[in-house]
XYZ file of C-alpha atoms in Angstrom:
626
model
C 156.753 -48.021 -90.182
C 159.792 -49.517 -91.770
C 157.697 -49.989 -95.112
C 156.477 -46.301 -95.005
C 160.006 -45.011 -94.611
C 161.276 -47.190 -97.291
C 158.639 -46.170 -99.493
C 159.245 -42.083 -98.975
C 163.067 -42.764 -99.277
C 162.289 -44.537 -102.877
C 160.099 -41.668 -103.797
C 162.415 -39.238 -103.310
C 164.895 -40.671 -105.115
C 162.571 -41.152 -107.823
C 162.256 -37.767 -108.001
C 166.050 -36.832 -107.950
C 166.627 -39.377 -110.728
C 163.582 -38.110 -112.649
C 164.408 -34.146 -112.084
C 168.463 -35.355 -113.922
C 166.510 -37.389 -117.151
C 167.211 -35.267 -119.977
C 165.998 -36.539 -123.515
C 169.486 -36.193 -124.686
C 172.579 -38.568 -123.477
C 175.461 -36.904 -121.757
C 178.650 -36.981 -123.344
C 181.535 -39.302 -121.657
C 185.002 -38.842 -122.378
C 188.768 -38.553 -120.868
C 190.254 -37.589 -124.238
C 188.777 -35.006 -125.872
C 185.194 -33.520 -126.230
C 183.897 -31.226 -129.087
C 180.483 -30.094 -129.027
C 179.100 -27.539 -131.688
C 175.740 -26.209 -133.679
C 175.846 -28.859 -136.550
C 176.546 -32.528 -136.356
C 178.852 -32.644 -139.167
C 180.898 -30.095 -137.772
C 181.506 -31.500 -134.557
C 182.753 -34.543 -136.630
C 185.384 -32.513 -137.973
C 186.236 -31.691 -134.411
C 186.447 -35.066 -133.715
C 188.606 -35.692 -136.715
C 191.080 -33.236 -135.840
C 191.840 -35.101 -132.091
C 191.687 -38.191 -133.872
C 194.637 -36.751 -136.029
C 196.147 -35.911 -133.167
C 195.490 -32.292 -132.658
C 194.526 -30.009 -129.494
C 191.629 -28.422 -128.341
C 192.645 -25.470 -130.713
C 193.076 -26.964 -133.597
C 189.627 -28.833 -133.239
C 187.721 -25.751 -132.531
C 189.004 -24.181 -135.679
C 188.143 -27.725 -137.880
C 184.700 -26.969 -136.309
C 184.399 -23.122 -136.997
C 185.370 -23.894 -140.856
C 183.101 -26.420 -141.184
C 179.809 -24.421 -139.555
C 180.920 -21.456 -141.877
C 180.708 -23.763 -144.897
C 177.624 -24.924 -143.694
C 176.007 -21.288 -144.134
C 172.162 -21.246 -142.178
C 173.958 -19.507 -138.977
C 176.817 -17.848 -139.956
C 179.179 -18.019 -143.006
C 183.414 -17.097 -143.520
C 182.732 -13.356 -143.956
C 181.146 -13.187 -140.370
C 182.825 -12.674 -137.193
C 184.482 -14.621 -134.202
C 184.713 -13.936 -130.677
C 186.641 -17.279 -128.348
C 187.709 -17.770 -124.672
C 190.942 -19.907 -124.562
C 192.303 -21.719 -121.290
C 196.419 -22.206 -122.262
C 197.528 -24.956 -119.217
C 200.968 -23.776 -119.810
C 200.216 -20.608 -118.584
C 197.589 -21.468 -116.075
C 195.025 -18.257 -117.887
C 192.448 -17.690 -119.772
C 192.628 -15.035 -122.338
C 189.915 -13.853 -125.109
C 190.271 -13.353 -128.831
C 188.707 -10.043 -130.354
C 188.124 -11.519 -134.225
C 185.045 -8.505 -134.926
C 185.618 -6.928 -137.956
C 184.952 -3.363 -137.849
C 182.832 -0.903 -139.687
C 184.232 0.244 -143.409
C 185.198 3.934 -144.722
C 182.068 5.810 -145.067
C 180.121 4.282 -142.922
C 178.991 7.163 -140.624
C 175.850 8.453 -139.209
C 174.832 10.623 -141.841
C 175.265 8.316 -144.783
C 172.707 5.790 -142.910
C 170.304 8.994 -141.728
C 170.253 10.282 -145.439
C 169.321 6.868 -146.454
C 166.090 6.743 -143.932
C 167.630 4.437 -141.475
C 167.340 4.718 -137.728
C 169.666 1.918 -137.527
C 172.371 0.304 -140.121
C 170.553 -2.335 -142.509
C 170.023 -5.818 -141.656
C 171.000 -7.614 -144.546
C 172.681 -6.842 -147.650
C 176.032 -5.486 -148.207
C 175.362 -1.971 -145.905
C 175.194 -4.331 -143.237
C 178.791 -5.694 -143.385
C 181.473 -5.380 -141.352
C 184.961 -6.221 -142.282
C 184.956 -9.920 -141.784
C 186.872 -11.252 -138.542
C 186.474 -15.171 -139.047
C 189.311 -15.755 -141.465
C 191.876 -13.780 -139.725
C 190.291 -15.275 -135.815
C 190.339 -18.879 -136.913
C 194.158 -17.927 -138.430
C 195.366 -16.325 -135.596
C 194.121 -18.868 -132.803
C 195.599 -21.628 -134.952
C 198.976 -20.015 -135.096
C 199.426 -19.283 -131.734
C 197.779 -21.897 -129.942
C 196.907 -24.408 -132.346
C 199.767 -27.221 -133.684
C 198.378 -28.130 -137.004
C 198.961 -26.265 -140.617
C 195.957 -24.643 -142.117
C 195.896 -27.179 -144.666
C 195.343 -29.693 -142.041
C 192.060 -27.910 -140.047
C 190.316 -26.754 -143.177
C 190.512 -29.994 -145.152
C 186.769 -30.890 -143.239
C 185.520 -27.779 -144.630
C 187.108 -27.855 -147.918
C 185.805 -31.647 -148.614
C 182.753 -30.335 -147.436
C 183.005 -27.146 -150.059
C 183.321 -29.629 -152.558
C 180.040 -31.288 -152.161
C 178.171 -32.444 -149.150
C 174.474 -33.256 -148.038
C 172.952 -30.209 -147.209
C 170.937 -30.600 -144.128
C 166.631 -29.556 -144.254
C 167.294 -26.711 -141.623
C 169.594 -24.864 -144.437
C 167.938 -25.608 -147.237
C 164.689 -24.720 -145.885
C 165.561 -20.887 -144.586
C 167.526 -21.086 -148.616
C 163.766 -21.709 -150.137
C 162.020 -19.681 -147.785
C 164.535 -16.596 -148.228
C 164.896 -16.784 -151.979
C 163.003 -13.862 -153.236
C 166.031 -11.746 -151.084
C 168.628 -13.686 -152.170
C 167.465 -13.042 -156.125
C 168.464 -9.450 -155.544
C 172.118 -10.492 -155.061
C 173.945 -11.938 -158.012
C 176.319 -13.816 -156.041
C 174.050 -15.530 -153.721
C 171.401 -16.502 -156.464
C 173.948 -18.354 -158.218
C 175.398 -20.302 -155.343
C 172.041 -20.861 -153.198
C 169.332 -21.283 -155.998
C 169.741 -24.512 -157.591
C 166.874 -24.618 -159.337
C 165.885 -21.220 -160.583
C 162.791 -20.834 -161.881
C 161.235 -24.447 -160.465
C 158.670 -24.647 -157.617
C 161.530 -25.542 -155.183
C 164.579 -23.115 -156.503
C 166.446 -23.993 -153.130
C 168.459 -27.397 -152.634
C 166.253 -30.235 -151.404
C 167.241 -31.625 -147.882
C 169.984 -34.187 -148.523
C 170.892 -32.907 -152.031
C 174.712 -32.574 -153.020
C 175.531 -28.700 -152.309
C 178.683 -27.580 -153.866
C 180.213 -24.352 -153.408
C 183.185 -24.005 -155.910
C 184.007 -20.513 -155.211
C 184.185 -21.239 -151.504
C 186.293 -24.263 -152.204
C 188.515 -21.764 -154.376
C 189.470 -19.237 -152.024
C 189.863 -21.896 -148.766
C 192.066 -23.846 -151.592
C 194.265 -20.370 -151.987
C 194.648 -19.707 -148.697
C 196.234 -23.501 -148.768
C 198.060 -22.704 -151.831
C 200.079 -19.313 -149.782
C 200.587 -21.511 -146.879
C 202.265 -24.394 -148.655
C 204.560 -22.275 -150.808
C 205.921 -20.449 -147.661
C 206.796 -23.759 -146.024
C 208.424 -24.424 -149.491
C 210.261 -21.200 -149.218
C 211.397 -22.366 -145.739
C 209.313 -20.090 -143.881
C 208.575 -21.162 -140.657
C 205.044 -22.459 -139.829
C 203.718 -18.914 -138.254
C 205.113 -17.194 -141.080
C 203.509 -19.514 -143.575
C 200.047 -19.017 -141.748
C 200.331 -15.348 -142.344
C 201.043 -15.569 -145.650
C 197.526 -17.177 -145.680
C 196.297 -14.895 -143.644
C 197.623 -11.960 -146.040
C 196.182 -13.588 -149.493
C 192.847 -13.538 -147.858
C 192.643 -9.513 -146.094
C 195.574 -7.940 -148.482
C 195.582 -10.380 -151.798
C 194.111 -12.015 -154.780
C 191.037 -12.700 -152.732
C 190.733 -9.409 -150.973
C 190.446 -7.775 -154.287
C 187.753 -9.904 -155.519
C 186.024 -9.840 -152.092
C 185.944 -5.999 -152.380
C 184.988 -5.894 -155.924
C 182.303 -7.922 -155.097
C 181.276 -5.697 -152.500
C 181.081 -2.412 -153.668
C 179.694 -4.090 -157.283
C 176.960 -4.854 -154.949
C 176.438 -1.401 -153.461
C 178.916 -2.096 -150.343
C 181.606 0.290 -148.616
C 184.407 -2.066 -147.660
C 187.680 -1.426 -149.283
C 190.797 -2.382 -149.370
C 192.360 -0.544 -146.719
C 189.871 -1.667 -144.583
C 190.624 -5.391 -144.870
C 194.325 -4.243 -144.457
C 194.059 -2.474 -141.843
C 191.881 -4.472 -139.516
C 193.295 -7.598 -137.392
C 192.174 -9.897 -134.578
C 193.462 -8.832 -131.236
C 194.277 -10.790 -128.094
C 193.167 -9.625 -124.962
C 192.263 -9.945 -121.194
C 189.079 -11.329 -120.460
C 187.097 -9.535 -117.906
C 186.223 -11.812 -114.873
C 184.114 -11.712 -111.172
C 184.069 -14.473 -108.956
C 180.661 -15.949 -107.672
C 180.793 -18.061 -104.773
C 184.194 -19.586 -105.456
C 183.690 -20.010 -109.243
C 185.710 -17.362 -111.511
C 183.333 -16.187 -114.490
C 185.353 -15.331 -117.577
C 183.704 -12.912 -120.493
C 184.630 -11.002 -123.193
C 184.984 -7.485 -122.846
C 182.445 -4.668 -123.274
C 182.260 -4.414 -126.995
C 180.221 -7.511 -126.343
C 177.452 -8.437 -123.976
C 179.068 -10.708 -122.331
C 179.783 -8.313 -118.693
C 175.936 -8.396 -118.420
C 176.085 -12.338 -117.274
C 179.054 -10.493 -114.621
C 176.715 -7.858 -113.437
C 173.611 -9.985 -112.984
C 175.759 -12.504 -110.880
C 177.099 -9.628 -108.442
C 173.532 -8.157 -108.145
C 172.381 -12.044 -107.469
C 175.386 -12.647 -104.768
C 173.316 -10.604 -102.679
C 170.001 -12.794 -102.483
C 169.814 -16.543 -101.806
C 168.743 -17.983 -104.646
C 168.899 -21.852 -103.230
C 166.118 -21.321 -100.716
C 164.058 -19.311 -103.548
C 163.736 -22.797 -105.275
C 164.416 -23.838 -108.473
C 162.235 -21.480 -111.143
C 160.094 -20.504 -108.250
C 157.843 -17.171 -108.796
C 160.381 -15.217 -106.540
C 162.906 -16.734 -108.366
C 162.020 -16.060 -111.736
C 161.254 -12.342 -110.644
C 164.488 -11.570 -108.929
C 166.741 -13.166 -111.965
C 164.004 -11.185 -114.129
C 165.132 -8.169 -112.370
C 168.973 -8.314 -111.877
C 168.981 -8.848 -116.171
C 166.567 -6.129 -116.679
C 169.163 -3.846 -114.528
C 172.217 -5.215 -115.920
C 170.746 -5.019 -119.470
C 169.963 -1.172 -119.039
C 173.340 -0.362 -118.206
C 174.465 -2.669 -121.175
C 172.310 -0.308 -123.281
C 173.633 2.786 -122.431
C 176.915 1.830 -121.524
C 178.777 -0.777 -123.504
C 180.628 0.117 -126.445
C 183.759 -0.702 -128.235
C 186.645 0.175 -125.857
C 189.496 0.668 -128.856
C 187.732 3.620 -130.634
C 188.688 5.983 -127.728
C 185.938 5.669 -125.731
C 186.298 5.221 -122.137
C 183.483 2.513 -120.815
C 183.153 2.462 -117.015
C 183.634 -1.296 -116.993
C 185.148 -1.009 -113.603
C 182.320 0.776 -111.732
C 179.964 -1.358 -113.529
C 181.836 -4.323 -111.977
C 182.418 -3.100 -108.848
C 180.542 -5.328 -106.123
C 179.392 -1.952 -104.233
C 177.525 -1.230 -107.144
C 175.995 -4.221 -107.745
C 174.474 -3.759 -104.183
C 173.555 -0.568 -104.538
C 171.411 -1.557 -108.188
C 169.756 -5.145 -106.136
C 168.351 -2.008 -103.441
C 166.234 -1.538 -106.309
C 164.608 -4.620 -106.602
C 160.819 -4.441 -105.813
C 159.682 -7.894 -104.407
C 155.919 -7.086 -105.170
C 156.035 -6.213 -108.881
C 157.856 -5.784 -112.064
C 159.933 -2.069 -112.143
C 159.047 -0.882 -115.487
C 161.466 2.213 -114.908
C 164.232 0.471 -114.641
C 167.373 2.619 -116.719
C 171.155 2.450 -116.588
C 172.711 3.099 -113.025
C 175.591 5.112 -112.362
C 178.666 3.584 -112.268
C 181.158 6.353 -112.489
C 181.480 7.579 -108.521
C 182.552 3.532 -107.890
C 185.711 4.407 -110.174
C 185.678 8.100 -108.792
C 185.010 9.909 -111.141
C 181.616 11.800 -112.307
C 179.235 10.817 -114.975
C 179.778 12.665 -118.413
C 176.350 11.760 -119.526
C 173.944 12.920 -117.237
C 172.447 15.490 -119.797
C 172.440 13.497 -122.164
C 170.451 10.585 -119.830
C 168.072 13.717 -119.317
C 168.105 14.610 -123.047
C 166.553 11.201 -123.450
C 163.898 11.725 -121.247
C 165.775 9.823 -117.962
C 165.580 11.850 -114.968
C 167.622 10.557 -111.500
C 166.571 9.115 -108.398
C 169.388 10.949 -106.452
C 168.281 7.987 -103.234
C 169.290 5.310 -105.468
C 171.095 6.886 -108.301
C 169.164 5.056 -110.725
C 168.353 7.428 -114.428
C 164.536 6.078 -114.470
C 162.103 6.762 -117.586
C 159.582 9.446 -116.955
C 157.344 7.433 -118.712
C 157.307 3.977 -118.950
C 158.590 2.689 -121.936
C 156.599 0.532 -124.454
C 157.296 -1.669 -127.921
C 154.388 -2.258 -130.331
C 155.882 -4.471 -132.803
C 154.328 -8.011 -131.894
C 155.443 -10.209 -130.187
C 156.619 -12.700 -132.608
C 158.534 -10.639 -134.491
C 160.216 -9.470 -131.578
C 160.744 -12.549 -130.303
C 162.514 -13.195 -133.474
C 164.963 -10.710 -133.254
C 165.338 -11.533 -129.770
C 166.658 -15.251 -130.632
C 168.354 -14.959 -133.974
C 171.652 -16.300 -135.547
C 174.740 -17.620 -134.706
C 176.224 -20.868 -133.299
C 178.716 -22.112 -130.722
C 181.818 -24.522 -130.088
C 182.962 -25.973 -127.226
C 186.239 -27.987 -127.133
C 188.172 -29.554 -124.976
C 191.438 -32.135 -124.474
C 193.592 -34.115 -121.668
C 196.410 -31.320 -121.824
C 194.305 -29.301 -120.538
C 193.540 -27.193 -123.671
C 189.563 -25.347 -123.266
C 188.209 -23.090 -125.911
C 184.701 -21.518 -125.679
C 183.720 -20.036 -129.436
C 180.651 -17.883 -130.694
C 180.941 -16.789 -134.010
C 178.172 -15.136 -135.868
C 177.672 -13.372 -139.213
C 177.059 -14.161 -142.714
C 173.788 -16.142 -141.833
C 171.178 -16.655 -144.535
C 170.198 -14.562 -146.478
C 173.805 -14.120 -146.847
C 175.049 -11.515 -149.286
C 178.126 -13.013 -151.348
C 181.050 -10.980 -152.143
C 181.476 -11.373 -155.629
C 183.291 -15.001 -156.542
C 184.959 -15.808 -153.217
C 181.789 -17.697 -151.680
C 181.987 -15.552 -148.925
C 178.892 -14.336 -147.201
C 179.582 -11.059 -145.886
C 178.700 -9.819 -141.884
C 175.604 -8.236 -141.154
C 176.802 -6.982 -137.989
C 176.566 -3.254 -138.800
C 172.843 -3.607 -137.798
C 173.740 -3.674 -133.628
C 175.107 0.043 -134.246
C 173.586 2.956 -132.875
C 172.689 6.180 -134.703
C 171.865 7.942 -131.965
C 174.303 8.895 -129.239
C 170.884 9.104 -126.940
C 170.411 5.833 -126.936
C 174.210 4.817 -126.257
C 177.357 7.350 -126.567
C 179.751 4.732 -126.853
C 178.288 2.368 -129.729
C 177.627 5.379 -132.511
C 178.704 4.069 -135.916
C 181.664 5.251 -137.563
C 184.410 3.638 -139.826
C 186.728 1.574 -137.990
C 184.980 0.594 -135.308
C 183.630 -2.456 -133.661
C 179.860 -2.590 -133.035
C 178.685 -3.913 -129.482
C 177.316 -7.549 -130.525
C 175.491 -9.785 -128.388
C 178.336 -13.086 -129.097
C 179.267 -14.033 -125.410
C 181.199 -17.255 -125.142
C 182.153 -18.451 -121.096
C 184.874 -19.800 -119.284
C 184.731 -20.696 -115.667
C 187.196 -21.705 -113.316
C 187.629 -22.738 -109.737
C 190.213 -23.865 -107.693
C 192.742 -22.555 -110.094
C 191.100 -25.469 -112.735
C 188.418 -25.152 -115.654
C 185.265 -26.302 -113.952
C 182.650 -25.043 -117.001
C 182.929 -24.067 -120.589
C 179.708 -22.893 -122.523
C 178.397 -21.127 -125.291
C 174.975 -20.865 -126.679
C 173.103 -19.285 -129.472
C 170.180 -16.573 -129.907
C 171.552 -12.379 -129.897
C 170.074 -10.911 -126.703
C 169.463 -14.140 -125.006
C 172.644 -15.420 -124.908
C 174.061 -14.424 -121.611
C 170.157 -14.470 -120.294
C 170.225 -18.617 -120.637
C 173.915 -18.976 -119.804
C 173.136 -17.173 -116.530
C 170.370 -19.472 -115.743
C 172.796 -22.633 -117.146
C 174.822 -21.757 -114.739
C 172.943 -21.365 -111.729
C 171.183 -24.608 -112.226
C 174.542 -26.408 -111.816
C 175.879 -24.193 -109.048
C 173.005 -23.772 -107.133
C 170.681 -26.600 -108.060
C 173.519 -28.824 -108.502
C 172.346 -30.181 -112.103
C 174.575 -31.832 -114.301
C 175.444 -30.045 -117.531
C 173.480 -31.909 -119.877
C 170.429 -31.716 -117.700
C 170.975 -27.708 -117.502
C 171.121 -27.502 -121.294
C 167.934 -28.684 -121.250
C 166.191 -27.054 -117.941
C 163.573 -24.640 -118.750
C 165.297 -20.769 -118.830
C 162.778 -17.797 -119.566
C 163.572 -14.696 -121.234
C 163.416 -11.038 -120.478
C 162.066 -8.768 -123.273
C 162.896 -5.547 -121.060
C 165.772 -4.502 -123.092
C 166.599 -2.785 -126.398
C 166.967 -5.368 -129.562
C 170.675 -5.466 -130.913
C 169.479 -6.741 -133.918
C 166.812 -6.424 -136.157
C 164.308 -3.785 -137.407
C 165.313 -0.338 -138.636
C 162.540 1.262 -136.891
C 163.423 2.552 -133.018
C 159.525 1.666 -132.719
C 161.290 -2.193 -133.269
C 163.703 -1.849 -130.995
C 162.225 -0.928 -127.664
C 161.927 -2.541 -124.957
C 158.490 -4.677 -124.054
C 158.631 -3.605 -119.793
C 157.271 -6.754 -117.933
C 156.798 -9.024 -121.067
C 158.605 -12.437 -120.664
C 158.866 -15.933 -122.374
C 158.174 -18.987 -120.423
C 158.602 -22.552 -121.103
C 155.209 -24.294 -121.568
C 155.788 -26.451 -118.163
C 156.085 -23.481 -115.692
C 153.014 -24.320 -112.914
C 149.966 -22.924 -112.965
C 150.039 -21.520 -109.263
C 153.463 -19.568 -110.675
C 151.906 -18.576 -113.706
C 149.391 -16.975 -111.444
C 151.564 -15.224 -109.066
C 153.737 -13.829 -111.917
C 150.528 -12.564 -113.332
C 149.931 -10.320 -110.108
C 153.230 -9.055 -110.241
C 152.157 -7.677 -113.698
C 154.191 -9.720 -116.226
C 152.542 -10.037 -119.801
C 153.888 -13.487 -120.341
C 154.236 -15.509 -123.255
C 154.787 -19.449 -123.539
C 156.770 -21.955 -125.567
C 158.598 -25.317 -125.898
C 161.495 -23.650 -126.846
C 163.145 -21.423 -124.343
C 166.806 -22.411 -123.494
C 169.204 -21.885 -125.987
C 170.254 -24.070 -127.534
C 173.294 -24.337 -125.056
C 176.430 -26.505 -125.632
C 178.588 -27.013 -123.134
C 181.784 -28.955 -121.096
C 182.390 -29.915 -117.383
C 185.166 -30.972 -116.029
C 184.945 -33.375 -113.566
C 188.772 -33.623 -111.700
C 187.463 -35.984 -108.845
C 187.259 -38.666 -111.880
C 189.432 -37.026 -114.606
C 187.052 -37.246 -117.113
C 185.291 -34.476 -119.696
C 180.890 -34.611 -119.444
C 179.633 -33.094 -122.464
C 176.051 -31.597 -122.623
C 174.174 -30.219 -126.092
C 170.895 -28.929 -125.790
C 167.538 -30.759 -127.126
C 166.495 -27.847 -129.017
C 168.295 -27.120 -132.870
C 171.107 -29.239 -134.108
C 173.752 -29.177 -132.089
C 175.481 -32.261 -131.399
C 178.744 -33.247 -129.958
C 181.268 -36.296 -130.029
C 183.337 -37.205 -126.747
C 186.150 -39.865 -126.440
């Protein structure tokens, strides 16, 4: 008897042990921790805190060098950070989107054909926000010159082994890139050969880009010179790049190219500080951006979850995978409808959306037998008591409402016929993230985006420029408050996380992939506060993604853009006897290795006083703890 017990207690450790293997090591470390999308980046993090720099400054080392690394994003893109300041005991969130330019309005893209702003090319730029973000977190919270954080990137500008990932999308994007001067000077290296991109491992160099990051040095130094004080000198770098020598060239550039942005609206435009928008699961304070990202729809799905127990469900369970299927699927067709920039003078109902009364009154409407292909937005306006503007219009668009459950349902259900791999595509594309960390305390969360390849340059600056005008609307239909027009932010799908409890950072995370972002950081962080998994194992852990939403990026086509009801992506290890259950519930599923980020991440573990580091398997991310 004593040898059967034995034996059952050893298997079921075996199986706790085996359920925590991940294929990656997590990251140890009491100092400092810097986790991003590129290894070489996160090395410039980690030369930063060797240097003896905070949290801050390492997280802006590591957004300059991921710029200059292009693939993902580039300097003309935008950049959207959660920052924990220990002095002041709160988190707070910088707005670094750049906005759209004069004459970009919903007639200029209509008379054009477009359905939707471009993808690519210099109609689909925004101002760019990542100079003037990485600039104005350095000067407030950072303690290092500019000089100091960009000298990674600008060695790297210089001349550095270009990785296969970037040089492949280069060579398999080239025909694009021909049409832009710029680009086909800087990124084809071997025009007219059978490979015209760099080869992995070949010595890129990127003078131009090393010419305007060496100007911005150039202001800085000659206002310490001048005996301006270290802020002041910052903004005198700041200035040379949105009002200056390189602000001319950028917009030259531009509009040579066919682009709108001017010079008023580089000017004009700067990052803005603000309060993050928060609910509190279970004890654990969830910190996201505001509305003009996606970032409230992680906040939503946890106060529609709050009300089931998830725990006794079991981990990626049929009933599991339904319900979390479900709460995104509602939270994502309010996102739809009613997220939007809030500084163009719209008024979002962020609070009714929030509200824990509504979040029960949208999980009523979970079906336990089947998928709810009529799912639309809810109304959140009599939870802030007021009444809904937009009910016409919600009928205009074919919605009509279930006055029992106040839910504006399709009257027919609503179908995409792009395939699937394209959509899938859209679904996952661009970006990065940065996660860093130090012993004073200092946490910063990062996800910038924008300039990815095939980047359009701005004349000689380097600088790819944002092709963030694409998640516009240019239909009011389809979402009042995100209709282009000049000088205002687009609603992106960049959703970096804080979380807190006990008055202490207990998570940072960021991951990766437009409208699956705040889809696999929901499930990240369930697996650690429900299923109790340690962070590198939940960068890892098998997520699965809702199509039952409308694409932020991608396609100009509404046709592309639709939602797929009941189509999701699995990972390739989800049971059979699941598999077959979901089936009956009516989900068209689809299966792959790859289906959980890639997520990077940082716990904080008090009862030791130490920083665990995860980085997903999947891409390149990497990060360096000490």
């Amino acid at each position: 008897m004593k040898k059967l017990t034995l034996f059952f207690t050893l298997f079921i450790f075996m199986q706790v042990v085996s359920a925590q293997q991940t294929q990656k090591p997590m990251l140890y470390g009491t100092s400092w921790m810097a986790v991003t999308g590129k290894p070489m980046a996160a090395t410039a993090g980690s030369m930063i805190f060797q240097q003896g720099g905070n949290a801050v400054d390492a997280a802006c080392a590591m957004l300059a060098a991921t710029c200059t690394m292009w693939d993902t994003l580039s300097w003309g893109g935008e950049t959207q950070a959660l920052i924990y300041n220990p002095k002041t005991g709160k988190v707070i969130a910088i707005n670094a989107m750049g906005v759209a330019p004069t004459g970009a309005t919903v007639d200029f893209f209509k008379k054009k054909g477009y359905n939707f702003p471009p993808e690519y090319g210099p109609l689909a730029a925004t101002t760019p926000g990542t100079p003037g973000g990485l600039i104005y977190m350095l000067m407030n919270y950072g303690t290092m010159s500019l000089g100091q954080v960009l000298a990674p990137a600008m060695h790297m500008a210089a001349g550095y082994a270009i990785e296969a990932q970037a040089a492949n999308t280069i060579q398999t994007d080239r025909e694009m890139l021909k049409q832009w001067p710029y680009s086909k000077k800087i990124f084809l290296t071997h025009l007219g050969e059978k490979r015209e991109a760099p080869e992995p491992g070949e010595i890129f160099v990127q003078k131009d880009l090393l010419e305007t990051l060496t100007k911005m040095i150039a202001a800085e130094t000659e206002a310490r010179k001048r005996g301006k004080s270290r802020k002041e000198a910052l903004m005198a770098a700041y200035d040379r790049f949105y009002k200056g020598d390189i602000a001319k060239e950028f917009v030259r550039g531009c509009q040579e190219q066919g682009g709108l942005i001017n010079m008023k609206d580089l000017s004009q435009w700067h990052p803005i500080e603000e309060a993050p928008l928060m609910v509190n699961y279970k004890g654990i304070d969830v910190y996201k951006l505001q509305q003009w990202t996606q970032g409230p729809v992680m906040l939503q799905a946890l106060n529609i979850l709050e009300n089931f127990d998830l725990k006794a469900m079991g981990y990626n369970s049929s009933k599991y995978i339904h319900t979390l299927y479900q709460a995104m699927n509602l939270a994502f067709a309010d996102r739809d409808f009613y997220y939007g920039d809030p500084y163009s003078g719209s008024s979002e109902p962020i609070k009714g959306l929030l509200s824990k009364e509504y979040a029960k009154q949208r999980a009523d409407l979970i079906q336990y037998d089947k998928n709810d292909a009529r799912i639309g937005p809810g109304d959140p306006y009599p939870f802030e008591g007021k009444k809904n503007p937009y009910i016409n219009l919600l009928k205009n668009r074919g919605f009509e409402m279930d006055t029992t459950k106040r839910n504006f349902a399709p009257k027919h259900d609503m179908g995409n016929n792009s395939r699937k791999e394209d959509y899938q595509d859209r679904l996952w594309r661009g970006t990065t993230s940065i996660e860093a960390a130090d012993k004073e305390g200092w946490v910063v969360s990062v996800t910038p985006s924008g300039g990815w390849l095939p980047a359009c340059i701005a004349g000689n600056t380097g600088v790819g420029m944002s092709q963030r005008m694409q998640s516009f609307v240019l239909d009011s239909t389809l979402n009042p408050f995100n209709v282009v027009k000049p000088g205002k932010r687009p609603r992106v799908t960049l959703s970096p996380s804080l979380f807190m409890k006990d008055g202490k950072p207990y998570l940072s995370a960021a991951v990766q992939g437009g409208d699956t972002q705040d889809q696999n950081l929901l499930q990240f962080f369930l697996d650690i506060a429900e299923f109790g998994m340690t962070v590198q194992r939940a960068t890892e852990a098998s997520n699965f993604n809702t199509n039952q939403l409308w694409l932020s990026l991608g396609g100009t086509k509404t046709s592309d853009r639709e939602p797929k009801p009941g189509q999701i992506l699995l990972n390739n290890n989800t049971k059979e006897a699941v598999r077959a259950e979901l089936k009956k519930m009516g989900y068209d599923m689809t299966f792959s290795e790859r289906t959980s980020g890639p997520i990077n991440a940082v716990y904080f573990d008090w009862k030791h006083g130490s920083l665990w580091g995860g980085s997903s398997n999947h891409g390149e991310d990497y990060g360096i703890g000490w």
